[in-house]
mmCIF file of C-alpha atoms in Angstrom:
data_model
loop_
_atom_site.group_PDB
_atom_site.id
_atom_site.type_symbol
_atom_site.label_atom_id
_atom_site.label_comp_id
_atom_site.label_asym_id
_atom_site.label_seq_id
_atom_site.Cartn_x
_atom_site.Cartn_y
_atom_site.Cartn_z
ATOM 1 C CA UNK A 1 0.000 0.000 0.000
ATOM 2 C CA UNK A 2 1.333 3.487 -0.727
ATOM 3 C CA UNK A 3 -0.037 6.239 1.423
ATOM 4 C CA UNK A 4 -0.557 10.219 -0.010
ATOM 5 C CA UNK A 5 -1.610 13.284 1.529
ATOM 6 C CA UNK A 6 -3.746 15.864 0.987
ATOM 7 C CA UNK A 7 -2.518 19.334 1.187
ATOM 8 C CA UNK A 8 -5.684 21.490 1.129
ATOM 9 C CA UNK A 9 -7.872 19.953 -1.214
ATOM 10 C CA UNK A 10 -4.985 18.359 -3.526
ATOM 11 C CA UNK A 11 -4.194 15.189 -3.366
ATOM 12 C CA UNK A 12 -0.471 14.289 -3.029
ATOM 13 C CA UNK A 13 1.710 11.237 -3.061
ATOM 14 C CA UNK A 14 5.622 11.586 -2.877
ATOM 15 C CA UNK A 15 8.437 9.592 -3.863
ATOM 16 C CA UNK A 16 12.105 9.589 -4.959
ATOM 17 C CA UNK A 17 12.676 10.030 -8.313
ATOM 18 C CA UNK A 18 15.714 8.616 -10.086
ATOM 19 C CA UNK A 19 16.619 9.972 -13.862
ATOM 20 C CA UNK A 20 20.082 8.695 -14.382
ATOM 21 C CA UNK A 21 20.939 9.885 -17.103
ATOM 22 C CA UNK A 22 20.213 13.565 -15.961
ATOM 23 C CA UNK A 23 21.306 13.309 -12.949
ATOM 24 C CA UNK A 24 18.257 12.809 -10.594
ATOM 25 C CA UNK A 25 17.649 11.100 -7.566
ATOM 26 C CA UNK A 26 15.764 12.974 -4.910
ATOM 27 C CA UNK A 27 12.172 13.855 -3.797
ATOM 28 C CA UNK A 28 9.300 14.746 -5.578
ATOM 29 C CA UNK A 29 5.189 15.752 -4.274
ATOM 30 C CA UNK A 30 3.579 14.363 -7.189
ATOM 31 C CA UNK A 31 -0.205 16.025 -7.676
ATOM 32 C CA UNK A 32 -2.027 12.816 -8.472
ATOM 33 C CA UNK A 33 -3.929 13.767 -11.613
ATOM 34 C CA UNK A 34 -6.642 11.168 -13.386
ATOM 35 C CA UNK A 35 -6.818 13.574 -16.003
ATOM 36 C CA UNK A 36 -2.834 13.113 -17.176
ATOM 37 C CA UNK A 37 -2.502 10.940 -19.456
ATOM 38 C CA UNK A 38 1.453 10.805 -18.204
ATOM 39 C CA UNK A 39 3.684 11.329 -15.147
ATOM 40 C CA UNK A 40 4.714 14.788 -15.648
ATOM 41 C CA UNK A 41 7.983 16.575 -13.796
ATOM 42 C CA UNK A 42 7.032 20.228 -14.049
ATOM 43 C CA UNK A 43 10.047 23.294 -13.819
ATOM 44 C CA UNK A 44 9.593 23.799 -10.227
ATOM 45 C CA UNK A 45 10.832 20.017 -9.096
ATOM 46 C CA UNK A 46 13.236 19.818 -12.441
ATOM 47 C CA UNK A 47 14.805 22.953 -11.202
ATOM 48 C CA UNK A 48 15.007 21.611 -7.522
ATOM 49 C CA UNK A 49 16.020 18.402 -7.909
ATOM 50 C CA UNK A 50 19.075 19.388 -10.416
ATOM 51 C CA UNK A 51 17.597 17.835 -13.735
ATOM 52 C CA UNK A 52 20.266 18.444 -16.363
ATOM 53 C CA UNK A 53 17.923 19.789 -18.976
ATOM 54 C CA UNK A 54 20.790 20.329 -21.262
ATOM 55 C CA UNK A 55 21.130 16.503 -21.559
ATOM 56 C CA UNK A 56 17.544 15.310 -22.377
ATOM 57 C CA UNK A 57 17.441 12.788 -25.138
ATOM 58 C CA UNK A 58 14.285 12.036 -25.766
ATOM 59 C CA UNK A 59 11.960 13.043 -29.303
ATOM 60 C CA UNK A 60 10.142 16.001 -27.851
ATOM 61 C CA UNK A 61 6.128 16.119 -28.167
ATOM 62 C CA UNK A 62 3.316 18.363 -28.149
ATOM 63 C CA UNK A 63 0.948 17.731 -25.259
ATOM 64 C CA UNK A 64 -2.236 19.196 -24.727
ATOM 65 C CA UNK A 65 -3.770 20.813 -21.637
ATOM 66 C CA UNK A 66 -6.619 22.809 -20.589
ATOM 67 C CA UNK A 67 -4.865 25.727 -20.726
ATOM 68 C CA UNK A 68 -3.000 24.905 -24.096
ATOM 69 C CA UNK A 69 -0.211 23.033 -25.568
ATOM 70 C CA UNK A 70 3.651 22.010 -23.435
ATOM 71 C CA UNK A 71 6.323 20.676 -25.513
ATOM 72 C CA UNK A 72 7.457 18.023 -23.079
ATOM 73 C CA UNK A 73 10.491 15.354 -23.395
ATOM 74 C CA UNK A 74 9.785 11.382 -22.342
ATOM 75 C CA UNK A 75 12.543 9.905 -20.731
ATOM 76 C CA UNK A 76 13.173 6.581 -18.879
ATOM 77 C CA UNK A 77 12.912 7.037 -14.656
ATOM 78 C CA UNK A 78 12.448 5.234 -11.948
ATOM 79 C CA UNK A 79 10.205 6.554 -8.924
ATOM 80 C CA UNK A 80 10.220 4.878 -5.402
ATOM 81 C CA UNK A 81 7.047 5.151 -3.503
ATOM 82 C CA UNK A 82 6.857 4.813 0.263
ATOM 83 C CA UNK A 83 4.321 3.418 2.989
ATOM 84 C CA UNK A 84 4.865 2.820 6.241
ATOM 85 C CA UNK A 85 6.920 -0.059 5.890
ATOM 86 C CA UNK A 86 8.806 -0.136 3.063
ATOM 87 C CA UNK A 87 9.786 1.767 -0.369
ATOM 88 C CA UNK A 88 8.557 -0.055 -3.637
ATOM 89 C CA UNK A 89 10.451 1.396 -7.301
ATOM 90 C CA UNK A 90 8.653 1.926 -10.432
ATOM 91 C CA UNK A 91 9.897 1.612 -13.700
ATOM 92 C CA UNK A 92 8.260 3.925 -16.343
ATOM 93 C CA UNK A 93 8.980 7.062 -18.819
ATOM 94 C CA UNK A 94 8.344 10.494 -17.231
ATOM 95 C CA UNK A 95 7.299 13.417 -19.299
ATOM 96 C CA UNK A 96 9.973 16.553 -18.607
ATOM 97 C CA UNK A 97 8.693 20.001 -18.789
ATOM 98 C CA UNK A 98 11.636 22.939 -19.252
ATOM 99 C CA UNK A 99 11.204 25.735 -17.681
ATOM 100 C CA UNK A 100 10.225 28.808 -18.945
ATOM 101 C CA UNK A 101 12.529 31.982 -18.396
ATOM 102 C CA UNK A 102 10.072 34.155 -17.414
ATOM 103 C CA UNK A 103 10.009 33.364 -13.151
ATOM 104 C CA UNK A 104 6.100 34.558 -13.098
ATOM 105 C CA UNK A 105 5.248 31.947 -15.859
ATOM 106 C CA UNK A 106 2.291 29.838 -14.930
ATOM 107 C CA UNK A 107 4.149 26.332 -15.845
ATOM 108 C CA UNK A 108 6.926 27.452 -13.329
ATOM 109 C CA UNK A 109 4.431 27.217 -10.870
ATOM 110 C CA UNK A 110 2.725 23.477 -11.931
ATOM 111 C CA UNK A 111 3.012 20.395 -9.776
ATOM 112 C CA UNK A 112 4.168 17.636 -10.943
ATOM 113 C CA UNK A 113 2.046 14.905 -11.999
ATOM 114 C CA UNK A 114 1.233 11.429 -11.599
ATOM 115 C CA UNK A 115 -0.331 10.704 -14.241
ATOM 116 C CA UNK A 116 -2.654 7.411 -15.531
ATOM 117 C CA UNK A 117 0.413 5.439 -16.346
ATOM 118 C CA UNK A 118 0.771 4.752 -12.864
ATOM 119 C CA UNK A 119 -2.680 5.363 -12.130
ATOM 120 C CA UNK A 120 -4.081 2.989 -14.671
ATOM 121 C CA UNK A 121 -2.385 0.219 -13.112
ATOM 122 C CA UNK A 122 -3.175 0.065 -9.359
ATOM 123 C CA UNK A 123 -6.749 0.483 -7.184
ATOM 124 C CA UNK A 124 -7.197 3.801 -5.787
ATOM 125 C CA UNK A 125 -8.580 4.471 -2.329
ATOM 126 C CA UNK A 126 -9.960 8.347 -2.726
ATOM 127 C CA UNK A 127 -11.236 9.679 0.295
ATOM 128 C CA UNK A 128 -11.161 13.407 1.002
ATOM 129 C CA UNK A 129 -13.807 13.731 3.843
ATOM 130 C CA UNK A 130 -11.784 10.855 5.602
ATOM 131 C CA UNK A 131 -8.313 12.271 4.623
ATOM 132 C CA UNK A 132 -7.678 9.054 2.837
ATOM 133 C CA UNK A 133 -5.182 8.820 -0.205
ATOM 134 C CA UNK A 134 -4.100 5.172 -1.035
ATOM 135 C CA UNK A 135 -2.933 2.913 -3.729
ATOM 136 C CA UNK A 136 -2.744 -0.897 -3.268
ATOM 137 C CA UNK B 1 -20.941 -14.951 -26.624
ATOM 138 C CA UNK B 2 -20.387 -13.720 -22.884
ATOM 139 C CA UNK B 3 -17.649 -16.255 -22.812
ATOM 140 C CA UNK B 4 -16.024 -14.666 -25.524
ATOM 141 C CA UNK B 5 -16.264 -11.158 -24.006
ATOM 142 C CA UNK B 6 -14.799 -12.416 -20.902
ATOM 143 C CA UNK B 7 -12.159 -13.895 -22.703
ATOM 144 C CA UNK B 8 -11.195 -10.232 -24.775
ATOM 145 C CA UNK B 9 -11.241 -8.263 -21.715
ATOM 146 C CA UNK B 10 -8.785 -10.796 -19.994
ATOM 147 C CA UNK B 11 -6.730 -10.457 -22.561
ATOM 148 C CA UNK B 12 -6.771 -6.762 -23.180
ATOM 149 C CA UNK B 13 -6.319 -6.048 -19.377
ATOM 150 C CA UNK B 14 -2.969 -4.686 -18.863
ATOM 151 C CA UNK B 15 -0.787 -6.281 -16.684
ATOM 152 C CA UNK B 16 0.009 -5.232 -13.434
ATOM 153 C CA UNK B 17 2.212 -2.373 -12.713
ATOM 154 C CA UNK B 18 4.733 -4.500 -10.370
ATOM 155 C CA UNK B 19 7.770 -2.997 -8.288
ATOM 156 C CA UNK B 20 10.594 -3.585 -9.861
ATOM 157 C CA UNK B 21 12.402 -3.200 -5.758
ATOM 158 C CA UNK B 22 11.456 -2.984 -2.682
ATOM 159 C CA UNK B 23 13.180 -1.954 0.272
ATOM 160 C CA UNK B 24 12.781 -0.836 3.994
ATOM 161 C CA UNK B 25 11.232 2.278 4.290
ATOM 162 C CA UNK B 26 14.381 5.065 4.974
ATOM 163 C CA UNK B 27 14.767 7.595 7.274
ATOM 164 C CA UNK B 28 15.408 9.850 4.848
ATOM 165 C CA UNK B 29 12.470 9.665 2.611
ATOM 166 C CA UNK B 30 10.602 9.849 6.049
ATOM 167 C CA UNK B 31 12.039 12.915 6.911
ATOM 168 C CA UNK B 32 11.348 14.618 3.638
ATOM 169 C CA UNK B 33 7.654 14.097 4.249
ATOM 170 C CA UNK B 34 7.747 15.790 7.665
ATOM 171 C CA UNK B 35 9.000 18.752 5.885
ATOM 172 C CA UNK B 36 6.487 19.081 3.187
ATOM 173 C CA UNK B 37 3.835 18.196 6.156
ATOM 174 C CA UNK B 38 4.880 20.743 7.991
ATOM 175 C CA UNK B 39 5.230 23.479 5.153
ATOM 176 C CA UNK B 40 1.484 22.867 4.190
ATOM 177 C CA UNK B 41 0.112 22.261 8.176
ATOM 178 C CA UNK B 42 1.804 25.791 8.185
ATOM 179 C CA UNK B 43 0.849 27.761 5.532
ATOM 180 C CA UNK B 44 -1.614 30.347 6.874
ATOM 181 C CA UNK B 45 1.804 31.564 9.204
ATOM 182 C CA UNK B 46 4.011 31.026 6.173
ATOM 183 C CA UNK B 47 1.853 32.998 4.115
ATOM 184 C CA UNK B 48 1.930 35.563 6.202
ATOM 185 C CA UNK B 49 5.511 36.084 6.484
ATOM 186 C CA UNK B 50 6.857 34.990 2.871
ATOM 187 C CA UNK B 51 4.039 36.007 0.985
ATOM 188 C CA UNK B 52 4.101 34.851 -3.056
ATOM 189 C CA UNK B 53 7.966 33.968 -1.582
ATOM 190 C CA UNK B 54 8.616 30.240 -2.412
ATOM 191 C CA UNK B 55 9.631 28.961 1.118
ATOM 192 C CA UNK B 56 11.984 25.705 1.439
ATOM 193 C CA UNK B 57 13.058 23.613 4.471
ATOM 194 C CA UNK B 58 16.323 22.070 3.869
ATOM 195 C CA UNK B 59 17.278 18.443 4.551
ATOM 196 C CA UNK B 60 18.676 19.824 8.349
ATOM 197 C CA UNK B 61 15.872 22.188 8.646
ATOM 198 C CA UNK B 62 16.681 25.375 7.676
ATOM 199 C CA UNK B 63 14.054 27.371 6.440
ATOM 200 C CA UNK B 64 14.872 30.176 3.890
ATOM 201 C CA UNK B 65 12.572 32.386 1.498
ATOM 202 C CA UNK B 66 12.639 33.493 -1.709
ATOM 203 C CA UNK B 67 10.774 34.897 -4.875
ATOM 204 C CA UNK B 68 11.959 31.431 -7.276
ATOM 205 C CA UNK B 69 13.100 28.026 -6.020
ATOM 206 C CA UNK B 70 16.418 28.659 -8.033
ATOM 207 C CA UNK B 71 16.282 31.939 -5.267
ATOM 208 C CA UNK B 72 15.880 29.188 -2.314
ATOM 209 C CA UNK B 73 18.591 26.990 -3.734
ATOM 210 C CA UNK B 74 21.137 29.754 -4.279
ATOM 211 C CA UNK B 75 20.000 30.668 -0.341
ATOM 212 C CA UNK B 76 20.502 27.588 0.982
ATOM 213 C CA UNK B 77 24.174 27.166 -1.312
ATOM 214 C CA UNK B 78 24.641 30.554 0.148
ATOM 215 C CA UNK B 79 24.759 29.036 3.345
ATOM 216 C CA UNK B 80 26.390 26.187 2.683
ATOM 217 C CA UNK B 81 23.723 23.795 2.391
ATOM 218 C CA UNK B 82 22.849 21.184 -0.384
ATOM 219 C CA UNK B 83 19.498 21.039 -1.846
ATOM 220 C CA UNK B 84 19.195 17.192 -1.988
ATOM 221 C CA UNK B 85 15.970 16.752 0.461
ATOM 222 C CA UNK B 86 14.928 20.211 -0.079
ATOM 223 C CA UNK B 87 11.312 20.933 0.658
ATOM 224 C CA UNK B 88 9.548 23.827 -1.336
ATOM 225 C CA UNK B 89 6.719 25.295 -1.881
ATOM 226 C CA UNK B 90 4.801 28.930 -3.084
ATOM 227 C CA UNK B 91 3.045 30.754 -0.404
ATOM 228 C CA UNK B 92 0.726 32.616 -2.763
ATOM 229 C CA UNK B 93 -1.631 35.477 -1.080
ATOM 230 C CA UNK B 94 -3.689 34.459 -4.387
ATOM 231 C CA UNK B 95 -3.863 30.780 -4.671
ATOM 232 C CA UNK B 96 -4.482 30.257 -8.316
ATOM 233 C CA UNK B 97 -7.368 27.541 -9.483
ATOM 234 C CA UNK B 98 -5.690 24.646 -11.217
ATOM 235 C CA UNK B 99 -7.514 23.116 -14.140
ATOM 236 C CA UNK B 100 -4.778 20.539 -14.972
#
């Protein structure tokens, strides 16, 4: 069982993230998001956790959102989720965001994501009146 | 006929997403949740003092303010600190609605 959070009315799990090849490996709140159709890391964690943007390999694509299109950049990652007992690591690509130069920019501000690839894939105990946030 | 449907939607259910590791849960990841925890239990107060400042709590608790994250990394470097760990997040007087 992994355990999330809510933080107001968002719903939050966290793990490590690991992106060798760009030289990741620490923390990340991921927003958990039925609505994305991908795990997303968003400018704000890329920036935090060091991700060398400059080394990004993957074909980039056009992604669209509600409040228009990202170009965002697949690349292979693991993530380790945690409950009370123990960490479990997932193996799946993670869609990178860059940032945007502008500090004020909207997509500076954007949690990451975990998206339906993840989702998709385990049962989802959503429970906001009893603070409950778990997948099994 | 409800055989055969059966039998498609077995087959065209996607395997499990399995761990490919699992380990003991460590203190480290434990502490990083305290810190976001905290930041959010917090973040009338926060608000109050750092407000539309991104505030971060580093890995041994330091607490330092600033208009971007790359602002609360530089901080915490200024002080000698590392960011791995690092806890952030915006205290916005104006919380904006998130259609995502």
């Amino acid at each position: 069982m992994i355990t999330g959070y809510f933080d107001g009315d968002e719903p939050f799990v966290q793990g490590r993230l690991i992106i060798e090849q760009l030289g990741v490996e620490d923390f990340v709140e991921f927003l958990v998001d039925t609505g994305a159709y991908s795990t997303v890391l968003h400018p704000m964690d890329g920036v935090r956790v060091g991700c060398r943007f400059d080394r990004l390999s993957g074909e980039p694509e056009t992604v669209l959102g509600i409040g228009g299109t990202q170009i965002c950049y697949p690349e292979e990652a693991i993530i380790v989720f945690a409950d009370d007992d123990g960490e479990y690591a997932f193996s799946l690509a993670i869609d990178i965001v860059l940032p945007d130069d502008d500090p004020k920019a909207v997509v500076n501000e954007l949690p990451s994501l975990l998206g339906r690839d993840f989702i998709n894939y385990r049962r989802l105990h959503y429970d906001r009146s009893d603070e409950l946030l778990r997948f099994y | 006929m409800a055989e055969l449907a059966t039998e498609m939607l077995v087959e065209e259910r996607p395997h499990d997403l399995q761990p490919i590791a699992v380990a003991p849960l460590s203190d480290e990841m434990r502490q990083y949740k305290k810190r976001t925890v905290f930041l959010s239990a917090h973040r009338a107060e926060l608000t109050r003092r750092y407000p539309d400042q991104w505030v971060g709590i580093s890995s041994n608790w330091t607490l330092v303010a600033a208009p971007t994250v790359a602002g609360v990394i530089g901080k915490l470097e200024g002080k000698g600190l590392g960011k791995r760990g690092l806890a952030v997040k915006l205290m916005s007087t104006k919380p904006r609605r998130m259609i995502l």
